[in-house]
mmCIF file of C-alpha atoms and ligand atoms in Angstrom:
data_model
loop_
_atom_site.group_PDB
_atom_site.id
_atom_site.type_symbol
_atom_site.label_atom_id
_atom_site.label_comp_id
_atom_site.label_asym_id
_atom_site.label_seq_id
_atom_site.Cartn_x
_atom_site.Cartn_y
_atom_site.Cartn_z
ATOM 1 C CA MET A 13 40.495 -55.539 -59.158
ATOM 2 C CA ASN A 14 37.117 -56.679 -60.441
ATOM 3 C CA VAL A 15 33.966 -54.617 -59.959
ATOM 4 C CA GLY A 16 30.488 -56.024 -60.622
ATOM 5 C CA ILE A 17 27.652 -53.587 -61.258
ATOM 6 C CA VAL A 18 23.974 -54.488 -60.964
ATOM 7 C CA GLY A 19 22.153 -52.370 -63.552
ATOM 8 C CA GLY A 20 23.596 -51.345 -66.903
ATOM 9 C CA GLY A 21 22.390 -47.797 -67.500
ATOM 10 C CA GLN A 22 24.379 -44.611 -67.973
ATOM 11 C CA LEU A 23 25.544 -44.557 -64.350
ATOM 12 C CA ALA A 24 27.148 -48.002 -64.697
ATOM 13 C CA ARG A 25 28.641 -46.876 -68.001
ATOM 14 C CA MET A 26 30.217 -43.781 -66.439
ATOM 15 C CA LEU A 27 31.457 -45.833 -63.458
ATOM 16 C CA ALA A 28 33.273 -48.183 -65.822
ATOM 17 C CA LEU A 29 34.706 -45.306 -67.853
ATOM 18 C CA ALA A 30 36.025 -43.746 -64.627
ATOM 19 C CA GLY A 31 37.449 -47.043 -63.376
ATOM 20 C CA TYR A 32 39.563 -48.128 -66.340
ATOM 21 C CA PRO A 33 42.360 -45.608 -65.673
ATOM 22 C CA LEU A 34 42.612 -47.051 -62.137
ATOM 23 C CA GLY A 35 43.241 -50.491 -63.639
ATOM 24 C CA LEU A 36 39.812 -51.858 -62.705
ATOM 25 C CA ARG A 37 37.790 -54.418 -64.653
ATOM 26 C CA PHE A 38 34.009 -54.489 -64.848
ATOM 27 C CA GLN A 39 31.097 -56.818 -65.499
ATOM 28 C CA ILE A 40 27.543 -55.583 -65.655
ATOM 29 C CA LEU A 41 24.308 -57.463 -64.898
ATOM 30 C CA ASP A 42 21.215 -56.196 -66.705
ATOM 31 C CA PRO A 43 18.131 -57.883 -68.214
ATOM 32 C CA ALA A 44 18.346 -55.804 -71.410
ATOM 33 C CA ALA A 45 20.614 -57.024 -74.208
ATOM 34 C CA ASP A 46 21.089 -53.393 -75.303
ATOM 35 C CA ALA A 47 21.875 -51.959 -71.826
ATOM 36 C CA CYS A 48 24.123 -48.990 -72.622
ATOM 37 C CA ALA A 49 26.851 -49.949 -70.135
ATOM 38 C CA GLY A 50 27.217 -53.144 -72.162
ATOM 39 C CA GLN A 51 28.919 -51.043 -74.866
ATOM 40 C CA VAL A 52 31.874 -50.374 -72.543
ATOM 41 C CA ALA A 53 32.047 -53.505 -70.341
ATOM 42 C CA PRO A 54 31.082 -57.194 -70.591
ATOM 43 C CA LEU A 55 27.373 -57.673 -70.003
ATOM 44 C CA ILE A 56 25.814 -60.610 -68.162
ATOM 45 C CA GLN A 57 22.299 -60.557 -69.530
ATOM 46 C CA GLY A 58 19.880 -61.764 -66.874
ATOM 47 C CA ASP A 59 17.096 -60.798 -64.526
ATOM 48 C CA TYR A 60 17.907 -59.245 -61.178
ATOM 49 C CA ASP A 61 16.372 -62.250 -59.420
ATOM 50 C CA ASP A 62 18.374 -64.788 -61.416
ATOM 51 C CA ALA A 63 20.298 -66.480 -58.584
ATOM 52 C CA ALA A 64 22.748 -68.267 -60.909
ATOM 53 C CA ARG A 65 23.758 -65.067 -62.687
ATOM 54 C CA LEU A 66 23.996 -63.122 -59.437
ATOM 55 C CA ALA A 67 26.308 -65.850 -58.121
ATOM 56 C CA ARG A 68 28.405 -65.685 -61.315
ATOM 57 C CA LEU A 69 28.836 -61.941 -60.879
ATOM 58 C CA ALA A 70 29.629 -62.281 -57.156
ATOM 59 C CA ASP A 71 32.193 -65.037 -57.717
ATOM 60 C CA TRP A 72 34.032 -63.033 -60.369
ATOM 61 C CA ALA A 73 33.992 -59.676 -58.553
ATOM 62 C CA ASP A 74 36.033 -58.309 -55.638
ATOM 63 C CA VAL A 75 33.202 -55.899 -54.925
ATOM 64 C CA VAL A 76 29.672 -55.481 -56.287
ATOM 65 C CA THR A 77 27.808 -52.174 -56.493
ATOM 66 C CA PHE A 78 24.664 -51.016 -58.331
ATOM 67 C CA ASP A 79 23.512 -48.173 -60.540
ATOM 68 C CA PHE A 80 19.831 -47.918 -59.503
ATOM 69 C CA GLU A 81 18.091 -48.106 -56.161
ATOM 70 C CA ASN A 82 15.393 -50.627 -56.988
ATOM 71 C CA VAL A 83 17.715 -53.635 -56.808
ATOM 72 C CA PRO A 84 15.431 -56.356 -55.339
ATOM 73 C CA ALA A 85 16.100 -57.046 -51.655
ATOM 74 C CA ALA A 86 16.578 -60.764 -52.453
ATOM 75 C CA ALA A 87 19.342 -59.935 -54.970
ATOM 76 C CA ALA A 88 21.087 -57.673 -52.456
ATOM 77 C CA HIS A 89 20.871 -60.486 -49.896
ATOM 78 C CA ILE A 90 22.414 -63.067 -52.259
ATOM 79 C CA LEU A 91 25.223 -60.711 -53.277
ATOM 80 C CA ALA A 92 26.005 -59.464 -49.759
ATOM 81 C CA GLY A 93 26.289 -63.107 -48.625
ATOM 82 C CA ARG A 94 28.990 -63.913 -51.218
ATOM 83 C CA VAL A 95 31.016 -60.766 -51.869
ATOM 84 C CA ALA A 96 31.681 -57.227 -50.583
ATOM 85 C CA PHE A 97 28.492 -55.367 -51.523
ATOM 86 C CA HIS A 98 28.413 -51.555 -51.309
ATOM 87 C CA PRO A 99 26.586 -49.273 -50.549
ATOM 88 C CA PRO A 100 24.958 -51.273 -47.728
ATOM 89 C CA ALA A 101 21.743 -53.198 -48.255
ATOM 90 C CA GLU A 102 20.094 -51.153 -45.475
ATOM 91 C CA ALA A 103 20.653 -47.920 -47.425
ATOM 92 C CA LEU A 104 19.032 -49.572 -50.456
ATOM 93 C CA ALA A 105 16.064 -50.779 -48.410
ATOM 94 C CA ARG A 106 15.568 -47.348 -46.830
ATOM 95 C CA ALA A 107 15.743 -45.535 -50.167
ATOM 96 C CA GLN A 108 13.299 -47.980 -51.775
ATOM 97 C CA ASP A 109 10.460 -46.971 -49.473
ATOM 98 C CA ARG A 110 9.642 -43.286 -49.031
ATOM 99 C CA LEU A 111 8.131 -43.961 -45.604
ATOM 100 C CA SER A 112 11.195 -45.771 -44.311
ATOM 101 C CA GLU A 113 13.461 -43.103 -45.840
ATOM 102 C CA LYS A 114 11.567 -40.176 -44.304
ATOM 103 C CA THR A 115 11.396 -41.968 -40.949
ATOM 104 C CA LEU A 116 15.188 -42.300 -41.009
ATOM 105 C CA PHE A 117 15.568 -38.577 -41.809
ATOM 106 C CA TRP A 118 13.232 -37.784 -38.953
ATOM 107 C CA GLU A 119 15.112 -40.031 -36.501
ATOM 108 C CA LEU A 120 18.353 -38.231 -37.383
ATOM 109 C CA GLY A 121 16.869 -34.753 -36.909
ATOM 110 C CA ILE A 122 16.868 -34.002 -40.660
ATOM 111 C CA PRO A 123 13.798 -31.874 -41.525
ATOM 112 C CA THR A 124 11.326 -33.323 -44.071
ATOM 113 C CA PRO A 125 7.929 -32.234 -45.395
ATOM 114 C CA ASN A 126 5.075 -33.487 -43.170
ATOM 115 C CA PHE A 127 4.060 -36.968 -44.288
ATOM 116 C CA ILE A 128 1.254 -39.475 -43.682
ATOM 117 C CA THR A 129 0.941 -43.030 -45.038
ATOM 118 C CA ILE A 130 -2.135 -43.710 -47.160
ATOM 119 C CA ASP A 131 -3.704 -47.102 -47.869
ATOM 120 C CA SER A 132 -7.297 -46.204 -48.783
ATOM 121 C CA LEU A 133 -9.357 -43.409 -50.340
ATOM 122 C CA GLU A 134 -10.864 -42.674 -46.915
ATOM 123 C CA GLU A 135 -7.400 -42.251 -45.407
ATOM 124 C CA LEU A 136 -6.456 -39.954 -48.284
ATOM 125 C CA GLN A 137 -9.569 -37.801 -47.839
ATOM 126 C CA ASP A 138 -8.961 -37.587 -44.127
ATOM 127 C CA ALA A 139 -5.226 -36.804 -44.500
ATOM 128 C CA ALA A 140 -5.851 -34.174 -47.208
ATOM 129 C CA THR A 141 -8.271 -32.414 -44.866
ATOM 130 C CA ARG A 142 -5.819 -32.470 -41.973
ATOM 131 C CA MET A 143 -2.751 -31.499 -44.005
ATOM 132 C CA ASN A 144 -4.334 -28.738 -46.112
ATOM 133 C CA LEU A 145 -3.828 -28.557 -49.862
ATOM 134 C CA PRO A 146 -1.688 -28.372 -51.877
ATOM 135 C CA ALA A 147 -0.087 -31.686 -51.033
ATOM 136 C CA VAL A 148 1.795 -34.335 -53.005
ATOM 137 C CA LEU A 149 0.609 -37.947 -53.204
ATOM 138 C CA LYS A 150 3.428 -40.385 -54.001
ATOM 139 C CA THR A 151 3.787 -44.133 -54.293
ATOM 140 C CA ARG A 152 5.988 -45.368 -51.471
ATOM 141 C CA ARG A 153 7.967 -47.597 -53.832
ATOM 142 C CA LEU A 154 9.317 -47.495 -57.401
ATOM 143 C CA GLY A 155 8.885 -43.767 -57.961
ATOM 144 C CA TYR A 156 11.586 -41.899 -59.880
ATOM 145 C CA ASP A 157 11.926 -38.791 -62.035
ATOM 146 C CA GLY A 158 8.541 -37.553 -60.812
ATOM 147 C CA LYS A 159 6.805 -40.807 -61.824
ATOM 148 C CA GLY A 160 4.276 -42.202 -59.364
ATOM 149 C CA GLN A 161 3.221 -38.867 -57.944
ATOM 150 C CA ARG A 162 0.369 -36.358 -58.225
ATOM 151 C CA ILE A 163 -0.065 -32.877 -56.790
ATOM 152 C CA LEU A 164 -3.411 -32.312 -55.063
ATOM 153 C CA ARG A 165 -4.331 -28.656 -55.408
ATOM 154 C CA ILE A 166 -8.124 -28.682 -54.991
ATOM 155 C CA PRO A 167 -10.426 -31.224 -53.267
ATOM 156 C CA GLU A 168 -11.514 -32.613 -56.686
ATOM 157 C CA ASP A 169 -7.909 -33.756 -57.265
ATOM 158 C CA ILE A 170 -8.162 -36.254 -54.393
ATOM 159 C CA GLN A 171 -10.370 -38.732 -56.263
ATOM 160 C CA LEU A 172 -8.378 -38.344 -59.504
ATOM 161 C CA ALA A 173 -5.045 -38.882 -57.761
ATOM 162 C CA TRP A 174 -6.434 -41.954 -56.006
ATOM 163 C CA GLN A 175 -7.641 -43.356 -59.341
ATOM 164 C CA ALA A 176 -4.182 -42.801 -60.841
ATOM 165 C CA LEU A 177 -2.085 -44.158 -57.973
ATOM 166 C CA GLY A 178 -4.347 -46.085 -55.559
ATOM 167 C CA GLY A 179 -3.937 -49.817 -54.953
ATOM 168 C CA VAL A 180 -0.325 -49.660 -53.782
ATOM 169 C CA PRO A 181 1.053 -48.209 -50.513
ATOM 170 C CA LEU A 182 1.180 -44.393 -50.756
ATOM 171 C CA ILE A 183 2.442 -41.424 -48.816
ATOM 172 C CA LEU A 184 0.933 -37.942 -48.721
ATOM 173 C CA GLU A 185 3.451 -35.135 -48.244
ATOM 174 C CA SER A 186 2.889 -31.455 -47.601
ATOM 175 C CA PHE A 187 3.727 -29.387 -50.701
ATOM 176 C CA VAL A 188 6.903 -27.367 -50.089
ATOM 177 C CA PRO A 189 6.800 -23.939 -51.801
ATOM 178 C CA PHE A 190 10.563 -24.098 -52.215
ATOM 179 C CA GLU A 191 12.826 -21.299 -53.405
ATOM 180 C CA ARG A 192 15.271 -23.721 -54.972
ATOM 181 C CA GLU A 193 16.345 -27.359 -55.015
ATOM 182 C CA VAL A 194 19.848 -28.484 -54.074
ATOM 183 C CA SER A 195 21.700 -31.732 -53.533
ATOM 184 C CA VAL A 196 24.633 -32.949 -51.510
ATOM 185 C CA LEU A 197 26.995 -35.622 -52.815
ATOM 186 C CA ALA A 198 28.838 -37.291 -49.960
ATOM 187 C CA ILE A 199 31.289 -40.183 -49.870
ATOM 188 C CA ARG A 200 32.327 -42.495 -47.077
ATOM 189 C CA ARG A 201 34.835 -45.305 -46.924
ATOM 190 C CA GLY A 202 34.524 -48.340 -44.686
ATOM 191 C CA ASP A 203 37.021 -46.892 -42.191
ATOM 192 C CA GLY A 204 34.866 -43.789 -41.719
ATOM 193 C CA ALA A 205 36.854 -41.370 -43.951
ATOM 194 C CA THR A 206 34.464 -38.947 -45.678
ATOM 195 C CA ALA A 207 34.477 -36.307 -48.406
ATOM 196 C CA PHE A 208 31.759 -33.878 -49.510
ATOM 197 C CA TYR A 209 31.307 -32.133 -52.862
ATOM 198 C CA PRO A 210 30.215 -28.493 -53.056
ATOM 199 C CA LEU A 211 26.469 -27.923 -52.838
ATOM 200 C CA VAL A 212 24.726 -28.361 -56.218
ATOM 201 C CA GLU A 213 21.673 -26.394 -57.374
ATOM 202 C CA ASN A 214 19.180 -28.392 -59.462
ATOM 203 C CA HIS A 215 16.342 -27.446 -61.806
ATOM 204 C CA HIS A 216 13.657 -30.007 -62.627
ATOM 205 C CA ARG A 217 10.909 -29.972 -65.187
ATOM 206 C CA GLU A 218 7.999 -32.408 -64.886
ATOM 207 C CA GLY A 219 9.935 -34.176 -62.138
ATOM 208 C CA ILE A 220 13.024 -34.785 -64.318
ATOM 209 C CA LEU A 221 16.355 -33.113 -63.572
ATOM 210 C CA ARG A 222 17.207 -30.754 -66.427
ATOM 211 C CA LEU A 223 20.061 -28.565 -65.203
ATOM 212 C CA SER A 224 22.575 -28.617 -62.346
ATOM 213 C CA ARG A 225 25.130 -25.988 -61.442
ATOM 214 C CA ALA A 226 27.958 -26.091 -58.952
ATOM 215 C CA PRO A 227 29.380 -24.837 -56.750
ATOM 216 C CA CYS A 228 26.350 -22.823 -55.716
ATOM 217 C CA LEU A 229 28.235 -20.840 -53.063
ATOM 218 C CA MET A 230 25.788 -20.827 -50.194
ATOM 219 C CA PRO A 231 28.172 -21.700 -47.335
ATOM 220 C CA LYS A 232 25.603 -21.860 -44.538
ATOM 221 C CA LEU A 233 23.299 -24.185 -46.491
ATOM 222 C CA GLU A 234 26.271 -26.215 -47.706
ATOM 223 C CA GLN A 235 27.437 -26.792 -44.130
ATOM 224 C CA GLU A 236 23.904 -27.773 -43.088
ATOM 225 C CA GLY A 237 23.656 -30.208 -46.026
ATOM 226 C CA TRP A 238 27.046 -31.744 -45.273
ATOM 227 C CA ASP A 239 26.056 -32.155 -41.627
ATOM 228 C CA TYR A 240 22.801 -33.948 -42.554
ATOM 229 C CA ALA A 241 24.594 -36.163 -45.083
ATOM 230 C CA HIS A 242 27.255 -36.997 -42.490
ATOM 231 C CA ARG A 243 24.559 -38.172 -40.066
ATOM 232 C CA LEU A 244 23.153 -40.483 -42.749
ATOM 233 C CA LEU A 245 26.576 -41.838 -43.729
ATOM 234 C CA ASP A 246 27.483 -42.677 -40.150
ATOM 235 C CA ARG A 247 24.083 -44.084 -39.179
ATOM 236 C CA LEU A 248 24.048 -46.388 -42.229
ATOM 237 C CA ASN A 249 27.728 -47.327 -41.834
ATOM 238 C CA TYR A 250 27.783 -46.262 -45.454
ATOM 239 C CA VAL A 251 30.399 -47.138 -48.058
ATOM 240 C CA GLY A 252 30.305 -45.339 -51.430
ATOM 241 C CA LEU A 253 28.642 -42.200 -52.727
ATOM 242 C CA LEU A 254 25.337 -41.013 -51.281
ATOM 243 C CA ALA A 255 23.236 -38.248 -52.855
ATOM 244 C CA VAL A 256 20.692 -36.353 -50.762
ATOM 245 C CA GLU A 257 18.181 -34.013 -52.423
ATOM 246 C CA PHE A 258 16.789 -31.048 -50.517
ATOM 247 C CA PHE A 259 14.310 -28.231 -50.955
ATOM 248 C CA VAL A 260 15.415 -24.789 -49.784
ATOM 249 C CA GLN A 261 12.629 -22.933 -48.031
ATOM 250 C CA GLU A 262 13.153 -19.729 -46.055
ATOM 251 C CA GLY A 263 16.891 -20.358 -45.932
ATOM 252 C CA ARG A 264 16.561 -23.878 -44.497
ATOM 253 C CA LEU A 265 17.044 -27.331 -45.975
ATOM 254 C CA ILE A 266 14.135 -29.783 -46.103
ATOM 255 C CA ALA A 267 15.116 -33.282 -47.218
ATOM 256 C CA ASN A 268 13.191 -34.746 -50.152
ATOM 257 C CA GLU A 269 14.965 -38.025 -50.821
ATOM 258 C CA MET A 270 18.283 -39.825 -50.930
ATOM 259 C CA ALA A 271 19.874 -42.031 -53.577
ATOM 260 C CA PRO A 272 22.436 -44.622 -52.406
ATOM 261 C CA ARG A 273 24.441 -44.410 -55.631
ATOM 262 C CA VAL A 274 26.168 -42.005 -57.966
ATOM 263 C CA HIS A 275 23.693 -39.333 -59.011
ATOM 264 C CA ASN A 276 22.647 -37.272 -62.011
ATOM 265 C CA SER A 277 23.290 -34.040 -60.080
ATOM 266 C CA GLY A 278 26.938 -35.108 -59.777
ATOM 267 C CA HIS A 279 27.713 -35.519 -63.488
ATOM 268 C CA TRP A 280 29.404 -32.097 -63.534
ATOM 269 C CA THR A 281 32.173 -33.595 -61.354
ATOM 270 C CA ILE A 282 33.581 -35.501 -64.368
ATOM 271 C CA GLU A 283 35.133 -32.325 -65.748
ATOM 272 C CA GLY A 284 34.360 -29.838 -62.966
ATOM 273 C CA ALA A 285 35.912 -31.446 -59.879
ATOM 274 C CA GLU A 286 39.349 -32.695 -58.934
ATOM 275 C CA THR A 287 37.971 -36.253 -58.640
ATOM 276 C CA SER A 288 34.679 -37.278 -60.241
ATOM 277 C CA GLN A 289 31.830 -38.787 -58.226
ATOM 278 C CA PHE A 290 32.262 -41.990 -60.263
ATOM 279 C CA GLU A 291 35.945 -42.364 -59.442
ATOM 280 C CA ASN A 292 35.387 -41.511 -55.789
ATOM 281 C CA HIS A 293 32.562 -44.046 -55.502
ATOM 282 C CA LEU A 294 34.914 -46.710 -56.859
ATOM 283 C CA ARG A 295 37.741 -45.598 -54.585
ATOM 284 C CA ALA A 296 35.395 -45.779 -51.572
ATOM 285 C CA ILE A 297 33.990 -49.238 -52.311
ATOM 286 C CA LEU A 298 37.491 -50.600 -52.959
ATOM 287 C CA GLY A 299 38.948 -49.029 -49.796
ATOM 288 C CA LEU A 300 41.332 -46.843 -51.830
ATOM 289 C CA PRO A 301 42.242 -43.310 -50.683
ATOM 290 C CA LEU A 302 39.498 -40.809 -51.559
ATOM 291 C CA GLY A 303 40.271 -38.073 -54.083
ATOM 292 C CA ALA A 304 39.664 -34.379 -53.449
ATOM 293 C CA ALA A 305 35.963 -33.566 -53.859
ATOM 294 C CA VAL A 306 36.625 -29.916 -54.671
ATOM 295 C CA ALA A 307 35.378 -28.022 -57.716
ATOM 296 C CA THR A 308 38.106 -26.845 -60.076
ATOM 297 C CA GLY A 309 35.955 -24.006 -61.431
ATOM 298 C CA TYR A 310 32.310 -23.337 -62.145
ATOM 299 C CA SER A 311 30.175 -25.930 -63.989
ATOM 300 C CA VAL A 312 26.717 -26.191 -65.486
ATOM 301 C CA MET A 313 25.345 -29.584 -66.542
ATOM 302 C CA LEU A 314 22.410 -29.905 -68.941
ATOM 303 C CA ASN A 315 20.543 -33.185 -69.339
ATOM 304 C CA CYS A 316 19.582 -34.263 -72.849
ATOM 305 C CA ILE A 317 16.107 -35.765 -72.597
ATOM 306 C CA GLY A 318 14.565 -37.759 -75.459
ATOM 307 C CA ASP A 319 17.310 -37.126 -78.002
ATOM 308 C CA LEU A 320 20.723 -35.552 -78.339
ATOM 309 C CA PRO A 321 21.638 -32.283 -79.999
ATOM 310 C CA GLU A 322 23.947 -32.569 -82.954
ATOM 311 C CA ARG A 323 27.456 -33.282 -81.664
ATOM 312 C CA SER A 324 29.371 -30.704 -83.679
ATOM 313 C CA ALA A 325 26.982 -27.922 -82.628
ATOM 314 C CA VAL A 326 27.937 -28.632 -79.015
ATOM 315 C CA LEU A 327 31.622 -29.211 -79.638
ATOM 316 C CA ALA A 328 31.775 -25.850 -81.435
ATOM 317 C CA LEU A 329 31.750 -24.374 -77.923
ATOM 318 C CA PRO A 330 35.304 -24.827 -76.664
ATOM 319 C CA ASN A 331 34.319 -25.296 -73.001
ATOM 320 C CA ALA A 332 31.497 -27.759 -73.626
ATOM 321 C CA HIS A 333 31.815 -31.494 -72.893
ATOM 322 C CA TYR A 334 29.495 -33.856 -74.723
ATOM 323 C CA HIS A 335 28.312 -37.146 -73.210
ATOM 324 C CA ASP A 336 26.356 -39.536 -75.421
ATOM 325 C CA TYR A 337 25.118 -42.528 -73.403
ATOM 326 C CA GLY A 338 24.709 -44.700 -76.499
ATOM 327 C CA LYS A 339 20.955 -45.109 -75.982
ATOM 328 C CA ALA A 340 18.219 -45.113 -78.598
ATOM 329 C CA PRO A 341 16.217 -41.851 -78.565
ATOM 330 C CA ARG A 342 12.892 -42.080 -76.724
ATOM 331 C CA ALA A 343 10.598 -39.433 -75.242
ATOM 332 C CA GLY A 344 11.425 -38.698 -71.601
ATOM 333 C CA ARG A 345 14.600 -40.824 -71.636
ATOM 334 C CA LYS A 346 17.936 -39.508 -70.367
ATOM 335 C CA VAL A 347 20.160 -40.060 -73.410
ATOM 336 C CA GLY A 348 23.117 -37.828 -72.621
ATOM 337 C CA HIS A 349 24.349 -34.682 -70.944
ATOM 338 C CA ILE A 350 26.500 -31.661 -71.656
ATOM 339 C CA THR A 351 28.755 -29.931 -69.142
ATOM 340 C CA LEU A 352 30.154 -26.454 -69.520
ATOM 341 C CA CYS A 353 33.056 -25.456 -67.291
ATOM 342 C CA GLY A 354 35.011 -22.291 -66.708
ATOM 343 C CA ASP A 355 36.565 -20.022 -64.113
ATOM 344 C CA ASP A 356 34.011 -17.247 -64.465
ATOM 345 C CA PRO A 357 30.321 -18.064 -63.830
ATOM 346 C CA ASN A 358 29.195 -15.171 -66.038
ATOM 347 C CA ALA A 359 31.251 -16.414 -68.969
ATOM 348 C CA VAL A 360 29.891 -19.957 -68.493
ATOM 349 C CA TRP A 361 26.287 -18.683 -68.518
ATOM 350 C CA LYS A 362 27.019 -16.636 -71.641
ATOM 351 C CA GLU A 363 28.373 -19.706 -73.388
ATOM 352 C CA LEU A 364 25.402 -21.732 -72.183
ATOM 353 C CA LYS A 365 22.845 -19.551 -73.968
ATOM 354 C CA PRO A 366 23.202 -21.056 -77.456
ATOM 355 C CA LEU A 367 22.995 -24.528 -75.926
ATOM 356 C CA LEU A 368 19.682 -24.036 -74.139
ATOM 357 C CA PRO A 369 17.428 -24.270 -77.222
ATOM 358 C CA LEU A 370 19.371 -27.362 -78.368
ATOM 359 C CA VAL A 371 18.246 -29.220 -75.235
ATOM 360 C CA GLY A 372 14.655 -27.999 -75.218
ATOM 361 C CA PHE A 373 14.839 -24.895 -73.020
ATOM 362 C CA GLY A 374 13.422 -21.515 -73.918
ATOM 363 C CA LEU A 375 16.141 -18.850 -74.055
ATOM 364 C CA GLU A 376 14.367 -16.895 -71.325
ATOM 365 C CA GLU A 377 14.332 -19.763 -68.814
ATOM 366 C CA PHE A 378 17.888 -19.346 -67.599
ATOM 367 C CA GLY A 379 19.040 -15.849 -68.382
HETATM 368 P P1 LIG B 7 10.859 -36.888 -56.295
HETATM 369 O O1 LIG B 7 10.512 -37.990 -57.241
HETATM 370 O O2 LIG B 7 10.336 -37.072 -54.908
HETATM 371 O O3 LIG B 7 12.318 -36.543 -56.305
HETATM 372 O O4 LIG B 7 10.136 -35.577 -56.864
HETATM 373 C C1 LIG B 7 10.471 -35.027 -58.122
HETATM 374 C C2 LIG B 7 10.297 -33.522 -58.077
HETATM 375 O O5 LIG B 7 8.937 -33.177 -57.740
HETATM 376 C C3 LIG B 7 11.137 -32.825 -57.010
HETATM 377 O O6 LIG B 7 12.457 -32.610 -57.450
HETATM 378 C C4 LIG B 7 10.346 -31.530 -56.824
HETATM 379 O O7 LIG B 7 10.608 -30.633 -57.893
HETATM 380 C C5 LIG B 7 8.901 -32.010 -56.917
HETATM 381 N N1 LIG B 7 8.404 -32.375 -55.566
HETATM 382 C C6 LIG B 7 8.456 -33.593 -54.991
HETATM 383 N N2 LIG B 7 7.948 -33.574 -53.736
HETATM 384 C C7 LIG B 7 7.557 -32.295 -53.496
HETATM 385 C C8 LIG B 7 6.972 -31.625 -52.368
HETATM 386 N N3 LIG B 7 6.646 -32.281 -51.234
HETATM 387 N N4 LIG B 7 6.742 -30.289 -52.480
HETATM 388 C C9 LIG B 7 7.029 -29.621 -53.631
HETATM 389 N N5 LIG B 7 7.575 -30.196 -54.727
HETATM 390 C C10 LIG B 7 7.842 -31.518 -54.670
#
């Protein structure tokens, strides 16, 4: 079976690596000649609005999926008209616009921070007064990894945030003084079969995910998260893997955003779950039976941002798994990750300690 992937980053690369043992073939569409998924699968180099190349991918593939959520609506439309295209274009459209996404959460009874749309400095001043500071100003579209957002802490921040972000549609959200951040990874097949991975706890720095651990053994929250994800899957008639990120505040989940694709907080599933998120996404979009989404032990995943630690220093730890995405080093860029697995969480954390400084953490940050 042939799988086309729009976007050739590390997620497409890991999808292809997970699909080869199932006998799948891949082609990747990406504008960049050095897209890292192109090292493991044939690359069609072309823009995402290149109708001829989209058609070429669609005509070759049995199913087309994507590895980032900013696939242009026109491209999704062309693909969905020619070939099975999963996850659904509506999920993409909802996730591309924070207003539309939060409205969907709200319609389904999924709690979110308070939010107001902002299109002018006057609206921002008015909303900031009504909402009380701190609050978070975000671009409605094209924000990721904390880009396109500013925290307003004092009234003077309003003008500065407007200067930085104004001119495009914005949303002002109440600031959630969360205790922790978690995510749910959920899968649905076209016939309605679903599977849910254990709740994942995530740590960000400057808006970028740095560390995930799973399972995080909070059964009440996990059930709540699965329930919310299930509502989204069914409402969107979803096919594939959906990630939903939440804040935890006073023992309750507050939805931040969703990603209609495999997700960074699910990388631990490659070694730490019975079936990885990548394999299960492929199984779902191809209508194959889903694999068990259960953890086989305890896992911690560390993102390598900017550059990679020396390979042999990581491999010296017998329970560490090294993932080099084949990208050139660049500040702020996700270039790889490391997963540590084991049966005993304490032993995993002990083994993690020497790794923390190698990926830019202070030893004291995760004791
Ligand atoms: P986002 O791009 O919306 O996923 O935001 C990136 C990170 O910024 C989140 O993972 C949080 O750590 C932080 N953040 C975003 N929105 C809020 C909010 N309303 N309240 C508090 N922190 C936030």
